[in-house]
Structures are given as C-alpha cells and as structure tokens.
C-alpha cells in the first residue's frame, strides 16, 4: 500500500473483536478528531460502518501481495505486523482493539525522536524467570540462538500498544526468529507476537540499529483490582471526567463486555456507546439506540460462541 500520511493510528481486529474496534476508533476520534486511522481487518467481514463513520483506511493481511506476509499475519495475533510492512503511515501508534484512548496521548509520541516507543505503565522492573517465560521469552533457551542478548533487567513491554516506524523490522528478520521457535516451541511466550517483537526490538536497540524510548503511556488492567482502576480512572458508562494524565487503557485479559459486570469496563463501555451515538445522535432516542446496538452486539457474540461450542461437542463445523 502506498504511504499517504506521515503519522497515524493503527488498530487491528478479527471478526469477533470488531465490536471492540468500534470503541477503539470512537475513542481516537473523540480525543484526536483529525488523526488518520487505519484498521487491520483480519478476515473477510465487513467494516463499512467504521469506514463511513470515521473515514478510516483498511488493510487485510490475507490480501497482501507478499506471500510471506499473507501466511504469517492471517488469522492470528501477528496481524498487527501488517502495518509495519504494508501500512499507510511512515510512523504510527498501534493499539489493540481492546484498548482505548484516555485523553490525547499523541503529543508525547509524536514528539519522540526514537524509532520505537515502548509504552509501559511505569518504569521497568526486574521480572522473574517464570514471568519472562510466561509473557516474553525463555531466558534459559535464548542464549542458544543469541548468546549476546542481554535479557536481564530489560524494559519488556506489552505488544498491545507501541509506537514505531514502517519497516522497523524486516519480514526476513521476523521469519528467521520464527525458525528458532520451530526448533524450540517454548522459546517465546504463548502469544504469537509479543515475545518475538520484544526480542527483536531490544536486540536491535542493543546493537545500535534502532533507537528506542520508554514512555509511560499504556496501562493494562490485568494485574490491578477493579477498585484500583475505578479510583484512578473515574467516570461512568455515560460520562467522562476531566482527564489530566492521558494514557492508553488496555483491557487485557477479560474482555470489557457487559456480561462481565464485576470487571472494570466503564470507560470502554462509554466509547462503545459513544460510537453508536455518533451514528444515531445525542438525544434520548440516540442513547436508546446506542444501548440497543451494544446489547445486540453482545447477544450476537454469545450466539456465535454457543454455536461453536455445540459444533465442537458434536464434531461438526460451525
């Protein structure tokens, strides 16, 4: 795809996460109304609603002209990598579709001179070997492939949000490390992208091939209680507070669905509703329609899950 903008925001989803991507895009447009958005849509499902509402561009991994990219990035967590190799922006902020803007986070990112911004909740801390194995890489196995890699005391980051430039990593570099995984299946964590992305960025940083900067602009909710999150990020499903410390709120773990009422999700629900109010209007009718559509989205999601579960039980294809 020909580059059309110097900077933009990218998010990615597959069909079941499309309902979440609507909130992600609504939050970006709410705080940054003129920033270009690109959606990596992993599959053949329609995203016309987002295109009409927010004038986004769309790329689909399975349509890549590069057979390597098509095979590597289709139908899995690596779909986001398509934006590095074939996206429309020279530099971009990436966030998963279960993440939203909480304020305008872009000034700090745009002003960064680094090739790659590691977006973290706070300063790095030392991880145990068990934590590294679960979320990133196996420190006992990595020296077999790269004995010079410094794995201790590194600013490992969640790949649900980062800022980078195009072609920061080549397809060949990525595929070479994927070959390591084939030799040692437990070398990297269960995620398809996070361990390898951390390794490649940190190792290239060590060798002076790229520059990186740590920015405390991503907050993941998985290791925080709902009470802690509500205190730090007040607001309701229908209103936002004044925001003085912008961050990316990443709802990693349990998805921010209405069917999980005990989990912290009000800010995400706000933008799920905001998306439909952008379509139907701000009045009472618009709010009712927004709630109807959000509930309908979850009902359809639940129905698809039930059909898949029954299909597995009875050995049929869904």
PDB file of C-alpha atoms in Angstrom:
ATOM      1  CA  UNK A   1       0.000   0.000   0.000  1.00  0.00           C
ATOM      2  CA  UNK A   2       1.379   3.431  -0.868  1.00  0.00           C
ATOM      3  CA  UNK A   3       2.127   5.625   2.121  1.00  0.00           C
ATOM      4  CA  UNK A   4      -0.322   8.517   2.315  1.00  0.00           C
ATOM      5  CA  UNK A   5       0.417  10.040   5.746  1.00  0.00           C
ATOM      6  CA  UNK A   6       3.476  10.717   7.862  1.00  0.00           C
ATOM      7  CA  UNK A   7       1.699   9.695  11.079  1.00  0.00           C
ATOM      8  CA  UNK A   8      -1.466   7.874  12.062  1.00  0.00           C
ATOM      9  CA  UNK A   9      -3.023   5.420  14.494  1.00  0.00           C
ATOM     10  CA  UNK A  10      -3.483   1.721  13.743  1.00  0.00           C
ATOM     11  CA  UNK A  11      -5.673  -0.860  15.417  1.00  0.00           C
ATOM     12  CA  UNK A  12      -6.358  -4.467  14.455  1.00  0.00           C
ATOM     13  CA  UNK A  13      -9.218  -6.883  14.908  1.00  0.00           C
ATOM     14  CA  UNK A  14     -10.723 -10.070  13.609  1.00  0.00           C
ATOM     15  CA  UNK A  15     -14.461 -10.635  13.229  1.00  0.00           C
ATOM     16  CA  UNK A  16     -15.225 -11.449  16.864  1.00  0.00           C
ATOM     17  CA  UNK A  17     -13.357  -8.344  18.074  1.00  0.00           C
ATOM     18  CA  UNK A  18     -14.961  -5.983  15.591  1.00  0.00           C
ATOM     19  CA  UNK A  19     -17.459  -4.793  18.202  1.00  0.00           C
ATOM     20  CA  UNK A  20     -14.488  -3.708  20.341  1.00  0.00           C
ATOM     21  CA  UNK A  21     -12.720  -1.931  17.483  1.00  0.00           C
ATOM     22  CA  UNK A  22     -15.725   0.369  17.212  1.00  0.00           C
ATOM     23  CA  UNK A  23     -14.996   1.694  20.712  1.00  0.00           C
ATOM     24  CA  UNK A  24     -11.283   1.976  19.961  1.00  0.00           C
ATOM     25  CA  UNK A  25     -11.923   4.099  16.880  1.00  0.00           C
ATOM     26  CA  UNK A  26     -14.548   6.195  18.682  1.00  0.00           C
ATOM     27  CA  UNK A  27     -12.054   6.998  21.458  1.00  0.00           C
ATOM     28  CA  UNK A  28      -9.362   8.002  18.963  1.00  0.00           C
ATOM     29  CA  UNK A  29     -11.749  10.282  17.094  1.00  0.00           C
ATOM     30  CA  UNK A  30     -13.094  11.748  20.356  1.00  0.00           C
ATOM     31  CA  UNK A  31      -9.704  12.955  21.558  1.00  0.00           C
ATOM     32  CA  UNK A  32      -7.861  13.318  18.232  1.00  0.00           C
ATOM     33  CA  UNK A  33     -10.513  14.204  15.638  1.00  0.00           C
ATOM     34  CA  UNK A  34      -8.117  14.891  12.748  1.00  0.00           C
ATOM     35  CA  UNK A  35      -5.735  11.960  13.156  1.00  0.00           C
ATOM     36  CA  UNK A  36      -5.820   9.356  10.364  1.00  0.00           C
ATOM     37  CA  UNK A  37      -6.814   5.838  11.437  1.00  0.00           C
ATOM     38  CA  UNK A  38      -6.033   2.515   9.785  1.00  0.00           C
ATOM     39  CA  UNK A  39      -7.766  -0.748  10.687  1.00  0.00           C
ATOM     40  CA  UNK A  40      -6.045  -4.074  10.112  1.00  0.00           C
ATOM     41  CA  UNK A  41      -9.077  -6.300   9.491  1.00  0.00           C
ATOM     42  CA  UNK A  42      -8.068  -9.946   9.765  1.00  0.00           C
ATOM     43  CA  UNK A  43     -10.710 -11.703   7.682  1.00  0.00           C
ATOM     44  CA  UNK A  44     -13.445 -11.039   5.109  1.00  0.00           C
ATOM     45  CA  UNK A  45     -16.020  -9.424   7.421  1.00  0.00           C
ATOM     46  CA  UNK A  46     -17.492  -6.016   6.590  1.00  0.00           C
ATOM     47  CA  UNK A  47     -16.068  -2.932   8.306  1.00  0.00           C
ATOM     48  CA  UNK A  48     -18.119  -0.469   6.261  1.00  0.00           C
ATOM     49  CA  UNK A  49     -19.649   1.065   9.385  1.00  0.00           C
ATOM     50  CA  UNK A  50     -16.248   2.250  10.625  1.00  0.00           C
ATOM     51  CA  UNK A  51     -15.183   3.400   7.173  1.00  0.00           C
ATOM     52  CA  UNK A  52     -18.314   5.529   6.800  1.00  0.00           C
ATOM     53  CA  UNK A  53     -18.229   6.953  10.308  1.00  0.00           C
ATOM     54  CA  UNK A  54     -14.524   7.710  10.735  1.00  0.00           C
ATOM     55  CA  UNK A  55     -13.115   7.716   7.188  1.00  0.00           C
ATOM     56  CA  UNK A  56     -10.564   5.051   8.118  1.00  0.00           C
ATOM     57  CA  UNK A  57      -8.317   3.132   5.755  1.00  0.00           C
ATOM     58  CA  UNK A  58      -8.375  -0.668   5.858  1.00  0.00           C
ATOM     59  CA  UNK A  59      -5.736  -3.290   5.158  1.00  0.00           C
ATOM     60  CA  UNK A  60      -6.322  -7.032   5.238  1.00  0.00           C
ATOM     61  CA  UNK A  61      -3.440  -9.462   5.808  1.00  0.00           C
ATOM     62  CA  UNK A  62      -4.879 -12.128   3.519  1.00  0.00           C
ATOM     63  CA  UNK A  63      -4.827  -9.631   0.629  1.00  0.00           C
ATOM     64  CA  UNK A  64      -1.098  -8.961   0.914  1.00  0.00           C
ATOM     65  CA  UNK A  65       0.826  -9.352  -2.334  1.00  0.00           C
ATOM     66  CA  UNK A  66       3.714 -10.756  -0.314  1.00  0.00           C
ATOM     67  CA  UNK A  67       3.070 -14.452   0.183  1.00  0.00           C
ATOM     68  CA  UNK A  68       5.223 -14.438   3.336  1.00  0.00           C
ATOM     69  CA  UNK A  69       3.165 -11.682   4.956  1.00  0.00           C
ATOM     70  CA  UNK A  70      -0.081 -13.338   3.897  1.00  0.00           C
ATOM     71  CA  UNK A  71       0.879 -16.645   5.532  1.00  0.00           C
ATOM     72  CA  UNK A  72       2.455 -15.099   8.628  1.00  0.00           C
ATOM     73  CA  UNK A  73      -0.174 -12.490   9.516  1.00  0.00           C
ATOM     74  CA  UNK A  74      -3.525 -14.014   8.561  1.00  0.00           C
ATOM     75  CA  UNK A  75      -5.887 -15.418  11.185  1.00  0.00           C
ATOM     76  CA  UNK A  76      -3.623 -14.917  14.208  1.00  0.00           C
ATOM     77  CA  UNK A  77      -2.173 -12.399  16.668  1.00  0.00           C
ATOM     78  CA  UNK A  78       0.517 -11.342  14.192  1.00  0.00           C
ATOM     79  CA  UNK A  79      -1.994  -9.485  12.005  1.00  0.00           C
ATOM     80  CA  UNK A  80      -0.814  -6.176  13.526  1.00  0.00           C
ATOM     81  CA  UNK A  81       2.589  -6.684  11.879  1.00  0.00           C
ATOM     82  CA  UNK A  82       0.983  -5.993   8.515  1.00  0.00           C
ATOM     83  CA  UNK A  83       1.004  -2.296   9.441  1.00  0.00           C
ATOM     84  CA  UNK A  84       4.794  -2.396   9.846  1.00  0.00           C
ATOM     85  CA  UNK A  85       5.318  -3.794   6.369  1.00  0.00           C
ATOM     86  CA  UNK A  86       2.327  -2.578   4.361  1.00  0.00           C
ATOM     87  CA  UNK A  87       0.533   0.105   6.379  1.00  0.00           C
ATOM     88  CA  UNK A  88      -0.250   3.640   5.167  1.00  0.00           C
ATOM     89  CA  UNK A  89       1.859   5.541   7.749  1.00  0.00           C
ATOM     90  CA  UNK A  90       5.580   6.238   7.928  1.00  0.00           C
ATOM     91  CA  UNK A  91       5.249   6.436  11.714  1.00  0.00           C
ATOM     92  CA  UNK A  92       2.308   5.185  13.713  1.00  0.00           C
ATOM     93  CA  UNK A  93       0.873   4.357  17.097  1.00  0.00           C
ATOM     94  CA  UNK A  94      -0.546   0.866  17.347  1.00  0.00           C
ATOM     95  CA  UNK A  95      -3.131  -0.271  19.903  1.00  0.00           C
ATOM     96  CA  UNK A  96      -5.117  -3.490  20.189  1.00  0.00           C
ATOM     97  CA  UNK A  97      -8.878  -3.389  19.713  1.00  0.00           C
ATOM     98  CA  UNK A  98      -9.407  -3.988  23.447  1.00  0.00           C
ATOM     99  CA  UNK A  99      -7.697  -0.667  24.171  1.00  0.00           C
ATOM    100  CA  UNK A 100      -8.918   2.931  24.096  1.00  0.00           C
ATOM    101  CA  UNK A 101      -7.533   6.436  24.322  1.00  0.00           C
ATOM    102  CA  UNK A 102      -7.980   8.006  27.750  1.00  0.00           C
ATOM    103  CA  UNK A 103      -7.179  11.546  26.688  1.00  0.00           C
ATOM    104  CA  UNK A 104      -4.915  12.718  23.878  1.00  0.00           C
ATOM    105  CA  UNK A 105      -1.768  10.582  24.162  1.00  0.00           C
ATOM    106  CA  UNK A 106      -0.316  11.665  20.833  1.00  0.00           C
ATOM    107  CA  UNK A 107       1.833  14.733  21.704  1.00  0.00           C
ATOM    108  CA  UNK A 108       4.390  12.738  23.669  1.00  0.00           C
ATOM    109  CA  UNK A 109       4.525  10.072  20.974  1.00  0.00           C
ATOM    110  CA  UNK A 110       4.765  12.438  18.014  1.00  0.00           C
ATOM    111  CA  UNK A 111       7.472  14.487  19.744  1.00  0.00           C
ATOM    112  CA  UNK A 112       9.577  11.399  20.425  1.00  0.00           C
ATOM    113  CA  UNK A 113      12.686  11.184  18.259  1.00  0.00           C
ATOM    114  CA  UNK A 114      13.088   7.435  18.828  1.00  0.00           C
ATOM    115  CA  UNK A 115      12.424   4.815  16.166  1.00  0.00           C
ATOM    116  CA  UNK A 116      10.381   2.753  18.607  1.00  0.00           C
ATOM    117  CA  UNK A 117       8.425   3.791  21.710  1.00  0.00           C
ATOM    118  CA  UNK A 118       7.936   1.120  24.372  1.00  0.00           C
ATOM    119  CA  UNK A 119       4.644   2.053  26.006  1.00  0.00           C
ATOM    120  CA  UNK A 120       4.597   0.920  29.610  1.00  0.00           C
ATOM    121  CA  UNK A 121       2.582   1.734  32.763  1.00  0.00           C
ATOM    122  CA  UNK A 122       5.649   2.740  34.782  1.00  0.00           C
ATOM    123  CA  UNK A 123       9.419   2.329  34.952  1.00  0.00           C
ATOM    124  CA  UNK A 124      10.699  -1.160  34.196  1.00  0.00           C
ATOM    125  CA  UNK A 125      11.197  -3.646  36.976  1.00  0.00           C
ATOM    126  CA  UNK A 126      13.052  -6.919  37.134  1.00  0.00           C
ATOM    127  CA  UNK A 127      10.978  -9.905  36.031  1.00  0.00           C
ATOM    128  CA  UNK A 128      11.355 -13.367  37.467  1.00  0.00           C
ATOM    129  CA  UNK A 129      12.368 -16.169  35.107  1.00  0.00           C
ATOM    130  CA  UNK A 130       8.837 -17.570  35.410  1.00  0.00           C
ATOM    131  CA  UNK A 131       7.297 -14.244  34.371  1.00  0.00           C
ATOM    132  CA  UNK A 132       9.665 -13.932  31.437  1.00  0.00           C
ATOM    133  CA  UNK A 133       8.803 -17.434  30.230  1.00  0.00           C
ATOM    134  CA  UNK A 134       5.058 -16.800  30.530  1.00  0.00           C
ATOM    135  CA  UNK A 135       4.901 -13.423  28.825  1.00  0.00           C
ATOM    136  CA  UNK A 136       8.056 -12.933  26.746  1.00  0.00           C
ATOM    137  CA  UNK A 137      10.851 -15.474  26.260  1.00  0.00           C
ATOM    138  CA  UNK A 138      12.733 -18.257  27.962  1.00  0.00           C
ATOM    139  CA  UNK A 139      15.992 -16.824  29.389  1.00  0.00           C
ATOM    140  CA  UNK A 140      17.488 -20.299  29.568  1.00  0.00           C
ATOM    141  CA  UNK A 141      16.900 -21.018  25.876  1.00  0.00           C
ATOM    142  CA  UNK A 142      17.547 -17.653  24.204  1.00  0.00           C
ATOM    143  CA  UNK A 143      21.385 -17.878  24.565  1.00  0.00           C
ATOM    144  CA  UNK A 144      21.286 -20.948  22.328  1.00  0.00           C
ATOM    145  CA  UNK A 145      20.252 -18.684  19.448  1.00  0.00           C
ATOM    146  CA  UNK A 146      21.680 -15.300  20.502  1.00  0.00           C
ATOM    147  CA  UNK A 147      24.362 -15.622  23.191  1.00  0.00           C
ATOM    148  CA  UNK A 148      24.924 -11.853  23.204  1.00  0.00           C
ATOM    149  CA  UNK A 149      21.329 -10.916  24.005  1.00  0.00           C
ATOM    150  CA  UNK A 150      21.021  -9.167  27.376  1.00  0.00           C
ATOM    151  CA  UNK A 151      17.761 -10.486  28.763  1.00  0.00           C
ATOM    152  CA  UNK A 152      18.159  -9.316  32.374  1.00  0.00           C
ATOM    153  CA  UNK A 153      16.635  -6.064  33.635  1.00  0.00           C
ATOM    154  CA  UNK A 154      15.137  -5.011  30.313  1.00  0.00           C
ATOM    155  CA  UNK A 155      12.072  -2.796  29.679  1.00  0.00           C
ATOM    156  CA  UNK A 156       9.866  -5.567  28.316  1.00  0.00           C
ATOM    157  CA  UNK A 157       6.567  -4.194  27.010  1.00  0.00           C
ATOM    158  CA  UNK A 158       3.056  -5.359  26.240  1.00  0.00           C
ATOM    159  CA  UNK A 159       2.621  -5.511  22.468  1.00  0.00           C
ATOM    160  CA  UNK A 160      -0.969  -4.301  22.809  1.00  0.00           C
ATOM    161  CA  UNK A 161       0.325  -0.760  22.315  1.00  0.00           C
ATOM    162  CA  UNK A 162       3.529   0.624  20.861  1.00  0.00           C
ATOM    163  CA  UNK A 163       4.701   3.370  18.519  1.00  0.00           C
ATOM    164  CA  UNK A 164       7.084   2.754  15.653  1.00  0.00           C
ATOM    165  CA  UNK A 165       8.019   3.492  12.078  1.00  0.00           C
ATOM    166  CA  UNK A 166       7.432   1.404   8.993  1.00  0.00           C
ATOM    167  CA  UNK A 167       9.885  -1.407   8.281  1.00  0.00           C
ATOM    168  CA  UNK A 168      11.445  -1.187  11.750  1.00  0.00           C
ATOM    169  CA  UNK A 169      11.810  -4.954  11.366  1.00  0.00           C
ATOM    170  CA  UNK A 170      12.055  -6.752   8.043  1.00  0.00           C
ATOM    171  CA  UNK A 171       9.944  -9.755   7.119  1.00  0.00           C
ATOM    172  CA  UNK A 172      13.123 -11.805   6.769  1.00  0.00           C
ATOM    173  CA  UNK A 173      14.262 -10.884  10.286  1.00  0.00           C
ATOM    174  CA  UNK A 174      10.943 -11.943  11.729  1.00  0.00           C
ATOM    175  CA  UNK A 175      10.847 -15.212   9.813  1.00  0.00           C
ATOM    176  CA  UNK A 176      14.394 -16.060  10.924  1.00  0.00           C
ATOM    177  CA  UNK A 177      13.335 -15.850  14.585  1.00  0.00           C
ATOM    178  CA  UNK A 178      10.173 -17.839  13.827  1.00  0.00           C
ATOM    179  CA  UNK A 179      12.515 -20.628  12.740  1.00  0.00           C
ATOM    180  CA  UNK A 180      14.016 -20.585  16.230  1.00  0.00           C
ATOM    181  CA  UNK A 181      10.537 -21.118  17.643  1.00  0.00           C
ATOM    182  CA  UNK A 182      10.111 -24.178  15.430  1.00  0.00           C
ATOM    183  CA  UNK A 183      13.260 -25.651  16.937  1.00  0.00           C
ATOM    184  CA  UNK A 184      12.273 -24.717  20.496  1.00  0.00           C
ATOM    185  CA  UNK A 185       8.461 -24.293  20.740  1.00  0.00           C
ATOM    186  CA  UNK A 186       8.705 -22.858  24.283  1.00  0.00           C
ATOM    187  CA  UNK A 187      11.354 -20.272  23.391  1.00  0.00           C
ATOM    188  CA  UNK A 188       8.769 -17.483  23.283  1.00  0.00           C
ATOM    189  CA  UNK A 189       5.541 -16.959  25.191  1.00  0.00           C
ATOM    190  CA  UNK A 190       2.118 -18.264  24.206  1.00  0.00           C
ATOM    191  CA  UNK A 191       1.377 -15.061  22.275  1.00  0.00           C
ATOM    192  CA  UNK A 192       2.368 -15.199  18.629  1.00  0.00           C
ATOM    193  CA  UNK A 193       3.870 -11.707  18.523  1.00  0.00           C
ATOM    194  CA  UNK A 194       4.833 -10.335  21.933  1.00  0.00           C
ATOM    195  CA  UNK A 195       7.943 -12.362  22.717  1.00  0.00           C
ATOM    196  CA  UNK A 196       9.478 -12.079  19.270  1.00  0.00           C
ATOM    197  CA  UNK A 197       8.683  -8.364  18.987  1.00  0.00           C
ATOM    198  CA  UNK A 198      10.321  -7.696  22.359  1.00  0.00           C
ATOM    199  CA  UNK A 199      13.380  -9.724  21.406  1.00  0.00           C
ATOM    200  CA  UNK A 200      13.850  -8.073  18.005  1.00  0.00           C
ATOM    201  CA  UNK A 201      13.375  -4.512  19.248  1.00  0.00           C
ATOM    202  CA  UNK A 202      15.601  -4.924  22.311  1.00  0.00           C
ATOM    203  CA  UNK A 203      18.348  -6.772  20.429  1.00  0.00           C
ATOM    204  CA  UNK A 204      18.420  -4.234  17.586  1.00  0.00           C
ATOM    205  CA  UNK A 205      18.488  -1.449  20.190  1.00  0.00           C
ATOM    206  CA  UNK A 206      21.499  -3.117  21.845  1.00  0.00           C
ATOM    207  CA  UNK A 207      23.335  -3.254  18.511  1.00  0.00           C
ATOM    208  CA  UNK A 208      22.616   0.395  17.718  1.00  0.00           C
ATOM    209  CA  UNK A 209      20.469  -0.455  14.697  1.00  0.00           C
ATOM    210  CA  UNK A 210      17.493   1.473  16.077  1.00  0.00           C
ATOM    211  CA  UNK A 211      16.739   3.916  18.852  1.00  0.00           C
ATOM    212  CA  UNK A 212      14.071   3.279  21.466  1.00  0.00           C
ATOM    213  CA  UNK A 213      12.413   5.244  24.227  1.00  0.00           C
ATOM    214  CA  UNK A 214      10.335   4.176  27.187  1.00  0.00           C
ATOM    215  CA  UNK A 215       7.075   6.150  27.574  1.00  0.00           C
ATOM    216  CA  UNK A 216       4.669   5.525  30.433  1.00  0.00           C
ATOM    217  CA  UNK A 217       1.529   5.717  28.326  1.00  0.00           C
ATOM    218  CA  UNK A 218      -0.039   2.245  28.461  1.00  0.00           C
ATOM    219  CA  UNK A 219      -1.972   0.971  31.467  1.00  0.00           C
ATOM    220  CA  UNK A 220      -3.007  -2.682  31.411  1.00  0.00           C
ATOM    221  CA  UNK A 221      -5.746  -3.666  33.835  1.00  0.00           C
ATOM    222  CA  UNK A 222      -4.958  -7.359  34.247  1.00  0.00           C
ATOM    223  CA  UNK A 223      -2.891  -7.027  37.430  1.00  0.00           C
ATOM    224  CA  UNK A 224      -4.995  -4.334  39.090  1.00  0.00           C
ATOM    225  CA  UNK A 225      -8.223  -4.645  41.044  1.00  0.00           C
ATOM    226  CA  UNK A 226     -11.441  -3.031  39.763  1.00  0.00           C
ATOM    227  CA  UNK A 227     -11.381  -0.768  42.819  1.00  0.00           C
ATOM    228  CA  UNK A 228      -7.894   0.466  41.979  1.00  0.00           C
ATOM    229  CA  UNK A 229      -8.871   1.150  38.389  1.00  0.00           C
ATOM    230  CA  UNK A 230     -12.093   2.957  39.271  1.00  0.00           C
ATOM    231  CA  UNK A 231     -10.214   5.206  41.670  1.00  0.00           C
ATOM    232  CA  UNK A 232      -7.592   6.070  39.072  1.00  0.00           C
ATOM    233  CA  UNK A 233      -9.955   6.301  36.108  1.00  0.00           C
ATOM    234  CA  UNK A 234     -13.278   7.651  37.381  1.00  0.00           C
ATOM    235  CA  UNK A 235     -16.286   8.096  35.157  1.00  0.00           C
ATOM    236  CA  UNK A 236     -19.393   6.204  34.218  1.00  0.00           C
ATOM    237  CA  UNK A 237     -20.864   4.471  31.201  1.00  0.00           C
ATOM    238  CA  UNK A 238     -22.438   7.797  30.233  1.00  0.00           C
ATOM    239  CA  UNK A 239     -19.861  10.417  31.212  1.00  0.00           C
ATOM    240  CA  UNK A 240     -16.131  11.090  31.327  1.00  0.00           C
ATOM    241  CA  UNK A 241     -14.262  13.129  33.935  1.00  0.00           C
ATOM    242  CA  UNK A 242     -11.746  15.846  33.121  1.00  0.00           C
ATOM    243  CA  UNK A 243      -8.631  13.987  32.006  1.00  0.00           C
ATOM    244  CA  UNK A 244      -5.279  15.441  33.001  1.00  0.00           C
ATOM    245  CA  UNK A 245      -2.967  12.442  32.519  1.00  0.00           C
ATOM    246  CA  UNK A 246      -3.664  10.831  29.137  1.00  0.00           C
ATOM    247  CA  UNK A 247      -2.829   7.139  28.677  1.00  0.00           C
ATOM    248  CA  UNK A 248      -3.885   4.163  26.605  1.00  0.00           C
ATOM    249  CA  UNK A 249      -6.200   1.982  28.679  1.00  0.00           C
ATOM    250  CA  UNK A 250      -5.630  -1.612  27.629  1.00  0.00           C
ATOM    251  CA  UNK A 251      -8.266  -4.107  28.813  1.00  0.00           C
ATOM    252  CA  UNK A 252      -6.009  -7.145  28.526  1.00  0.00           C
ATOM    253  CA  UNK A 253      -7.371 -10.368  29.973  1.00  0.00           C
ATOM    254  CA  UNK A 254     -11.148 -10.446  30.420  1.00  0.00           C
ATOM    255  CA  UNK A 255     -12.688  -8.500  27.575  1.00  0.00           C
ATOM    256  CA  UNK A 256     -14.675  -5.381  28.537  1.00  0.00           C
ATOM    257  CA  UNK A 257     -18.092  -6.871  27.837  1.00  0.00           C
ATOM    258  CA  UNK A 258     -21.339  -6.129  29.662  1.00  0.00           C
ATOM    259  CA  UNK A 259     -21.526  -9.838  30.514  1.00  0.00           C
ATOM    260  CA  UNK A 260     -18.638  -9.299  32.974  1.00  0.00           C
ATOM    261  CA  UNK A 261     -20.321  -6.755  35.280  1.00  0.00           C
ATOM    262  CA  UNK A 262     -17.819  -7.137  38.131  1.00  0.00           C
ATOM    263  CA  UNK A 263     -14.860  -6.211  35.949  1.00  0.00           C
ATOM    264  CA  UNK A 264     -13.672  -2.662  35.397  1.00  0.00           C
ATOM    265  CA  UNK A 265     -15.030  -1.666  31.993  1.00  0.00           C
ATOM    266  CA  UNK A 266     -16.987   1.602  32.281  1.00  0.00           C
ATOM    267  CA  UNK A 267     -14.577   3.706  30.165  1.00  0.00           C
ATOM    268  CA  UNK A 268     -14.679   1.118  27.395  1.00  0.00           C
ATOM    269  CA  UNK A 269     -18.465   0.855  27.587  1.00  0.00           C
ATOM    270  CA  UNK A 270     -18.633   4.637  27.351  1.00  0.00           C
ATOM    271  CA  UNK A 271     -16.899   4.524  23.969  1.00  0.00           C
ATOM    272  CA  UNK A 272     -18.917   1.559  22.765  1.00  0.00           C
ATOM    273  CA  UNK A 273     -21.982   3.710  23.365  1.00  0.00           C
ATOM    274  CA  UNK A 274     -20.240   6.820  22.016  1.00  0.00           C
ATOM    275  CA  UNK A 275     -19.690   5.075  18.687  1.00  0.00           C
ATOM    276  CA  UNK A 276     -23.406   4.441  18.216  1.00  0.00           C
ATOM    277  CA  UNK A 277     -24.360   7.882  19.497  1.00  0.00           C
ATOM    278  CA  UNK A 278     -22.072   9.281  16.815  1.00  0.00           C
ATOM    279  CA  UNK A 279     -24.366   7.472  14.382  1.00  0.00           C
ATOM    280  CA  UNK A 280     -27.798   7.939  15.990  1.00  0.00           C
ATOM    281  CA  UNK A 281     -27.393  11.253  17.806  1.00  0.00           C
ATOM    282  CA  UNK A 282     -27.069  12.616  21.338  1.00  0.00           C
ATOM    283  CA  UNK A 283     -30.741  12.767  22.342  1.00  0.00           C
ATOM    284  CA  UNK A 284     -32.812  10.214  24.216  1.00  0.00           C
ATOM    285  CA  UNK A 285     -33.592   8.298  21.047  1.00  0.00           C
ATOM    286  CA  UNK A 286     -29.919   8.189  20.135  1.00  0.00           C
ATOM    287  CA  UNK A 287     -28.950   6.906  23.589  1.00  0.00           C
ATOM    288  CA  UNK A 288     -31.634   4.227  23.464  1.00  0.00           C
ATOM    289  CA  UNK A 289     -30.497   3.141  20.023  1.00  0.00           C
ATOM    290  CA  UNK A 290     -26.881   3.045  21.220  1.00  0.00           C
ATOM    291  CA  UNK A 291     -27.767   0.764  24.136  1.00  0.00           C
ATOM    292  CA  UNK A 292     -29.830  -1.431  21.831  1.00  0.00           C
ATOM    293  CA  UNK A 293     -26.921  -1.883  19.435  1.00  0.00           C
ATOM    294  CA  UNK A 294     -24.365  -2.582  22.184  1.00  0.00           C
ATOM    295  CA  UNK A 295     -26.640  -5.243  23.694  1.00  0.00           C
ATOM    296  CA  UNK A 296     -27.314  -6.657  20.233  1.00  0.00           C
ATOM    297  CA  UNK A 297     -23.554  -6.886  19.557  1.00  0.00           C
ATOM    298  CA  UNK A 298     -23.035  -8.943  22.708  1.00  0.00           C
ATOM    299  CA  UNK A 299     -26.054 -11.142  22.024  1.00  0.00           C
ATOM    300  CA  UNK A 300     -24.671 -11.972  18.580  1.00  0.00           C
ATOM    301  CA  UNK A 301     -21.261 -12.670  20.097  1.00  0.00           C
ATOM    302  CA  UNK A 302     -22.804 -15.008  22.675  1.00  0.00           C
ATOM    303  CA  UNK A 303     -24.794 -16.771  19.960  1.00  0.00           C
ATOM    304  CA  UNK A 304     -21.676 -17.370  17.834  1.00  0.00           C
ATOM    305  CA  UNK A 305     -19.837 -18.741  20.861  1.00  0.00           C
ATOM    306  CA  UNK A 306     -22.716 -21.102  21.672  1.00  0.00           C
ATOM    307  CA  UNK A 307     -22.817 -22.364  18.080  1.00  0.00           C
ATOM    308  CA  UNK A 308     -19.053 -23.005  18.072  1.00  0.00           C
ATOM    309  CA  UNK A 309     -19.269 -24.815  21.404  1.00  0.00           C
ATOM    310  CA  UNK A 310     -22.099 -27.026  20.190  1.00  0.00           C
ATOM    311  CA  UNK A 311     -20.243 -27.683  16.949  1.00  0.00           C
ATOM    312  CA  UNK A 312     -17.186 -28.878  18.874  1.00  0.00           C
ATOM    313  CA  UNK A 313     -19.336 -31.051  21.113  1.00  0.00           C
ATOM    314  CA  UNK A 314     -20.998 -32.777  18.183  1.00  0.00           C
ATOM    315  CA  UNK A 315     -17.986 -32.770  15.879  1.00  0.00           C
ATOM    316  CA  UNK A 316     -19.483 -30.536  13.197  1.00  0.00           C
ATOM    317  CA  UNK A 317     -18.159 -27.389  11.546  1.00  0.00           C
ATOM    318  CA  UNK A 318     -19.588 -24.019  12.625  1.00  0.00           C
TER     319      UNK A 318
END
